[in-house]
Amino acid sequence: MLNSPHPVVTVGAFLTLHYRLTDQDGRDIVTTFGTTPATLQIGAGQLSPALESQLLGLPEGVQRTFELAAGEAFGPHNPDLVQTVSMTTLREHSVEDASYSVGDVVDFSAPGGGRFAGTLLAANDEEAVFDFNHPLAGQAVKFEVRIIGVL
């Protein structure tokens, strides 16, 4: 932990921060820089555990960039999570009358009332192939943060 007169990030802390997640080529995936900062609680699942762990011990006011190796931020890509779904099942468990294109992230209802999402990889009249991995699973990422406030 850094020695600082400012509050530091701990499990359970509420943060106001700017953050940017980029792919290995530096393309923004998500950023709050230039817009409204984000507010989140460490340990509440709003960021992946690997990203949260980079924040622990950082003092208020600091700006840092972290590089996470392939699969470290969002886990490895699991080929078992690439699944074929019948078009009948797709229609039953997604938004009524929706049309989808390859690359779309589709939100499904799950048994028991939960939700899950998959990226459409291919489709024809009878079936669709989805990747239910996190879209960044298996990829290296850069995570830049500027911690504005810690409570």
PDB file of C-alpha atoms in Angstrom:
ATOM      1  CA  MET A   1       0.000   0.000   0.000  1.00  0.00           C
ATOM      2  CA  LEU A   2       1.235   3.480  -0.848  1.00  0.00           C
ATOM      3  CA  ASN A   3       1.971   5.866   2.047  1.00  0.00           C
ATOM      4  CA  SER A   4      -0.264   8.870   1.367  1.00  0.00           C
ATOM      5  CA  PRO A   5      -2.132  11.563   3.312  1.00  0.00           C
ATOM      6  CA  HIS A   6      -5.082  10.933   0.959  1.00  0.00           C
ATOM      7  CA  PRO A   7      -7.682   8.181   1.387  1.00  0.00           C
ATOM      8  CA  VAL A   8      -6.693   4.970  -0.411  1.00  0.00           C
ATOM      9  CA  VAL A   9      -8.756   2.398  -2.276  1.00  0.00           C
ATOM     10  CA  THR A  10      -9.816  -0.558  -0.127  1.00  0.00           C
ATOM     11  CA  VAL A  11     -12.368  -3.352  -0.535  1.00  0.00           C
ATOM     12  CA  GLY A  12     -15.799  -1.803   0.030  1.00  0.00           C
ATOM     13  CA  ALA A  13     -14.632   1.736  -0.782  1.00  0.00           C
ATOM     14  CA  PHE A  14     -16.781   3.929  -3.007  1.00  0.00           C
ATOM     15  CA  LEU A  15     -14.807   5.571  -5.818  1.00  0.00           C
ATOM     16  CA  THR A  16     -15.360   8.403  -8.206  1.00  0.00           C
ATOM     17  CA  LEU A  17     -12.966   7.936 -11.082  1.00  0.00           C
ATOM     18  CA  HIS A  18     -12.279   8.262 -14.735  1.00  0.00           C
ATOM     19  CA  TYR A  19     -11.229   5.082 -16.463  1.00  0.00           C
ATOM     20  CA  ARG A  20     -10.324   3.877 -19.922  1.00  0.00           C
ATOM     21  CA  LEU A  21     -10.082   0.321 -21.137  1.00  0.00           C
ATOM     22  CA  THR A  22      -8.284  -0.181 -24.446  1.00  0.00           C
ATOM     23  CA  ASP A  23      -7.418  -3.215 -26.517  1.00  0.00           C
ATOM     24  CA  GLN A  24      -3.818  -4.184 -27.136  1.00  0.00           C
ATOM     25  CA  ASP A  25      -3.700  -1.842 -30.147  1.00  0.00           C
ATOM     26  CA  GLY A  26      -4.760   1.143 -28.015  1.00  0.00           C
ATOM     27  CA  ARG A  27      -8.327   1.418 -29.346  1.00  0.00           C
ATOM     28  CA  ASP A  28     -10.811   2.575 -26.715  1.00  0.00           C
ATOM     29  CA  ILE A  29     -13.274  -0.058 -25.606  1.00  0.00           C
ATOM     30  CA  VAL A  30     -14.829   2.117 -22.931  1.00  0.00           C
ATOM     31  CA  THR A  31     -13.794   5.468 -21.497  1.00  0.00           C
ATOM     32  CA  THR A  32     -15.198   8.052 -19.126  1.00  0.00           C
ATOM     33  CA  PHE A  33     -12.379  10.538 -19.807  1.00  0.00           C
ATOM     34  CA  GLY A  34     -13.958  13.620 -21.382  1.00  0.00           C
ATOM     35  CA  THR A  35     -17.387  12.743 -19.964  1.00  0.00           C
ATOM     36  CA  THR A  36     -18.940  12.246 -16.536  1.00  0.00           C
ATOM     37  CA  PRO A  37     -16.750  10.231 -14.137  1.00  0.00           C
ATOM     38  CA  ALA A  38     -17.933   6.835 -12.941  1.00  0.00           C
ATOM     39  CA  THR A  39     -18.897   5.997  -9.377  1.00  0.00           C
ATOM     40  CA  LEU A  40     -18.553   2.428  -8.161  1.00  0.00           C
ATOM     41  CA  GLN A  41     -17.920   0.308  -5.099  1.00  0.00           C
ATOM     42  CA  ILE A  42     -14.898  -1.980  -4.928  1.00  0.00           C
ATOM     43  CA  GLY A  43     -16.040  -5.565  -4.427  1.00  0.00           C
ATOM     44  CA  ALA A  44     -19.577  -5.011  -5.768  1.00  0.00           C
ATOM     45  CA  GLY A  45     -18.827  -6.627  -9.141  1.00  0.00           C
ATOM     46  CA  GLN A  46     -19.027  -3.458 -11.221  1.00  0.00           C
ATOM     47  CA  LEU A  47     -15.526  -4.109 -12.564  1.00  0.00           C
ATOM     48  CA  SER A  48     -13.836  -7.452 -13.100  1.00  0.00           C
ATOM     49  CA  PRO A  49     -11.901  -8.652 -10.028  1.00  0.00           C
ATOM     50  CA  ALA A  50      -8.645  -8.362 -11.982  1.00  0.00           C
ATOM     51  CA  LEU A  51      -9.318  -4.681 -12.735  1.00  0.00           C
ATOM     52  CA  GLU A  52     -10.415  -3.982  -9.157  1.00  0.00           C
ATOM     53  CA  SER A  53      -7.237  -5.566  -7.799  1.00  0.00           C
ATOM     54  CA  GLN A  54      -5.183  -2.992  -9.737  1.00  0.00           C
ATOM     55  CA  LEU A  55      -6.943  -0.207  -7.823  1.00  0.00           C
ATOM     56  CA  LEU A  56      -6.420  -1.517  -4.281  1.00  0.00           C
ATOM     57  CA  GLY A  57      -4.040   0.670  -2.285  1.00  0.00           C
ATOM     58  CA  LEU A  58      -4.046   3.567  -4.747  1.00  0.00           C
ATOM     59  CA  PRO A  59      -4.537   7.017  -3.180  1.00  0.00           C
ATOM     60  CA  GLU A  60      -7.110   9.579  -4.159  1.00  0.00           C
ATOM     61  CA  GLY A  61      -5.815  11.860  -6.921  1.00  0.00           C
ATOM     62  CA  VAL A  62      -3.515   9.355  -8.611  1.00  0.00           C
ATOM     63  CA  GLN A  63      -3.538   8.479 -12.321  1.00  0.00           C
ATOM     64  CA  ARG A  64      -2.083   5.137 -13.450  1.00  0.00           C
ATOM     65  CA  THR A  65      -2.112   2.831 -16.471  1.00  0.00           C
ATOM     66  CA  PHE A  66      -1.947  -0.959 -16.083  1.00  0.00           C
ATOM     67  CA  GLU A  67      -1.326  -3.561 -18.765  1.00  0.00           C
ATOM     68  CA  LEU A  68      -3.072  -6.878 -18.208  1.00  0.00           C
ATOM     69  CA  ALA A  69      -1.928  -9.953 -20.122  1.00  0.00           C
ATOM     70  CA  ALA A  70      -4.180 -11.927 -22.448  1.00  0.00           C
ATOM     71  CA  GLY A  71      -6.940 -13.516 -20.402  1.00  0.00           C
ATOM     72  CA  GLU A  72      -5.987 -11.787 -17.147  1.00  0.00           C
ATOM     73  CA  ALA A  73      -8.705  -9.109 -17.093  1.00  0.00           C
ATOM     74  CA  PHE A  74     -11.692 -11.157 -18.283  1.00  0.00           C
ATOM     75  CA  GLY A  75     -10.453 -14.741 -18.191  1.00  0.00           C
ATOM     76  CA  PRO A  76      -9.376 -17.023 -20.996  1.00  0.00           C
ATOM     77  CA  HIS A  77     -11.576 -17.568 -24.025  1.00  0.00           C
ATOM     78  CA  ASN A  78     -13.501 -20.808 -23.389  1.00  0.00           C
ATOM     79  CA  PRO A  79     -14.425 -22.589 -26.647  1.00  0.00           C
ATOM     80  CA  ASP A  80     -17.193 -24.469 -24.790  1.00  0.00           C
ATOM     81  CA  LEU A  81     -19.048 -21.140 -24.483  1.00  0.00           C
ATOM     82  CA  VAL A  82     -19.452 -20.922 -28.260  1.00  0.00           C
ATOM     83  CA  GLN A  83     -22.906 -22.456 -28.711  1.00  0.00           C
ATOM     84  CA  THR A  84     -25.424 -23.057 -31.460  1.00  0.00           C
ATOM     85  CA  VAL A  85     -28.948 -21.901 -30.646  1.00  0.00           C
ATOM     86  CA  SER A  86     -32.028 -22.721 -32.730  1.00  0.00           C
ATOM     87  CA  MET A  87     -33.824 -19.726 -34.182  1.00  0.00           C
ATOM     88  CA  THR A  88     -36.942 -20.885 -32.305  1.00  0.00           C
ATOM     89  CA  THR A  89     -35.065 -20.710 -28.996  1.00  0.00           C
ATOM     90  CA  LEU A  90     -33.561 -17.352 -29.957  1.00  0.00           C
ATOM     91  CA  ARG A  91     -37.013 -15.898 -30.638  1.00  0.00           C
ATOM     92  CA  GLU A  92     -38.405 -17.331 -27.372  1.00  0.00           C
ATOM     93  CA  HIS A  93     -35.632 -15.899 -25.187  1.00  0.00           C
ATOM     94  CA  SER A  94     -34.730 -12.556 -26.752  1.00  0.00           C
ATOM     95  CA  VAL A  95     -36.548  -9.301 -27.522  1.00  0.00           C
ATOM     96  CA  GLU A  96     -39.766  -9.846 -29.475  1.00  0.00           C
ATOM     97  CA  ASP A  97     -39.517  -9.060 -33.223  1.00  0.00           C
ATOM     98  CA  ALA A  98     -35.821  -8.160 -32.941  1.00  0.00           C
ATOM     99  CA  SER A  99     -33.456  -8.633 -35.850  1.00  0.00           C
ATOM    100  CA  TYR A 100     -29.771  -9.258 -35.302  1.00  0.00           C
ATOM    101  CA  SER A 101     -26.585  -8.941 -37.316  1.00  0.00           C
ATOM    102  CA  VAL A 102     -23.267 -10.734 -36.916  1.00  0.00           C
ATOM    103  CA  GLY A 103     -21.310  -8.960 -34.188  1.00  0.00           C
ATOM    104  CA  ASP A 104     -24.387  -7.905 -32.193  1.00  0.00           C
ATOM    105  CA  VAL A 105     -24.442  -8.657 -28.475  1.00  0.00           C
ATOM    106  CA  VAL A 106     -27.811 -10.268 -27.773  1.00  0.00           C
ATOM    107  CA  ASP A 107     -29.408 -10.251 -24.334  1.00  0.00           C
ATOM    108  CA  PHE A 108     -31.297 -13.438 -23.375  1.00  0.00           C
ATOM    109  CA  SER A 109     -33.610 -14.369 -20.550  1.00  0.00           C
ATOM    110  CA  ALA A 110     -32.319 -17.340 -18.589  1.00  0.00           C
ATOM    111  CA  PRO A 111     -34.203 -20.016 -16.671  1.00  0.00           C
ATOM    112  CA  GLY A 112     -34.978 -18.684 -13.203  1.00  0.00           C
ATOM    113  CA  GLY A 113     -35.323 -15.092 -14.390  1.00  0.00           C
ATOM    114  CA  GLY A 114     -31.658 -14.178 -14.889  1.00  0.00           C
ATOM    115  CA  ARG A 115     -30.124 -12.573 -17.956  1.00  0.00           C
ATOM    116  CA  PHE A 116     -27.084 -13.410 -20.049  1.00  0.00           C
ATOM    117  CA  ALA A 117     -25.602 -12.125 -23.280  1.00  0.00           C
ATOM    118  CA  GLY A 118     -23.770 -13.562 -26.240  1.00  0.00           C
ATOM    119  CA  THR A 119     -22.111 -12.183 -29.360  1.00  0.00           C
ATOM    120  CA  LEU A 120     -23.718 -13.390 -32.589  1.00  0.00           C
ATOM    121  CA  LEU A 121     -21.059 -15.059 -34.746  1.00  0.00           C
ATOM    122  CA  ALA A 122     -23.210 -16.534 -37.540  1.00  0.00           C
ATOM    123  CA  ALA A 123     -26.852 -17.178 -38.376  1.00  0.00           C
ATOM    124  CA  ASN A 124     -29.101 -18.770 -40.953  1.00  0.00           C
ATOM    125  CA  ASP A 125     -32.854 -19.495 -41.096  1.00  0.00           C
ATOM    126  CA  GLU A 126     -32.581 -22.418 -38.663  1.00  0.00           C
ATOM    127  CA  GLU A 127     -29.871 -21.594 -36.134  1.00  0.00           C
ATOM    128  CA  ALA A 128     -27.486 -19.001 -34.769  1.00  0.00           C
ATOM    129  CA  VAL A 129     -24.005 -19.387 -33.309  1.00  0.00           C
ATOM    130  CA  PHE A 130     -23.228 -17.303 -30.221  1.00  0.00           C
ATOM    131  CA  ASP A 131     -20.083 -16.719 -28.207  1.00  0.00           C
ATOM    132  CA  PHE A 132     -21.120 -16.442 -24.552  1.00  0.00           C
ATOM    133  CA  ASN A 133     -17.601 -15.497 -23.392  1.00  0.00           C
ATOM    134  CA  HIS A 134     -17.017 -11.932 -22.247  1.00  0.00           C
ATOM    135  CA  PRO A 135     -16.188  -9.999 -25.456  1.00  0.00           C
ATOM    136  CA  LEU A 136     -12.674  -9.337 -24.079  1.00  0.00           C
ATOM    137  CA  ALA A 137     -12.007 -12.872 -22.817  1.00  0.00           C
ATOM    138  CA  GLY A 138      -8.557 -14.023 -23.833  1.00  0.00           C
ATOM    139  CA  GLN A 139      -7.401 -10.545 -24.824  1.00  0.00           C
ATOM    140  CA  ALA A 140      -4.703  -8.305 -23.416  1.00  0.00           C
ATOM    141  CA  VAL A 141      -6.005  -4.903 -22.296  1.00  0.00           C
ATOM    142  CA  LYS A 142      -4.748  -1.608 -20.912  1.00  0.00           C
ATOM    143  CA  PHE A 143      -6.601  -0.090 -17.974  1.00  0.00           C
ATOM    144  CA  GLU A 144      -6.044   3.604 -17.249  1.00  0.00           C
ATOM    145  CA  VAL A 145      -7.558   5.209 -14.144  1.00  0.00           C
ATOM    146  CA  ARG A 146      -7.623   8.626 -12.476  1.00  0.00           C
ATOM    147  CA  ILE A 147      -9.024   8.339  -8.980  1.00  0.00           C
ATOM    148  CA  ILE A 148     -10.961  11.506  -8.167  1.00  0.00           C
ATOM    149  CA  GLY A 149     -12.431  10.558  -4.804  1.00  0.00           C
ATOM    150  CA  VAL A 150     -12.397   7.690  -2.279  1.00  0.00           C
ATOM    151  CA  LEU A 151     -15.033   7.236   0.439  1.00  0.00           C
TER     152      LEU A 151
END
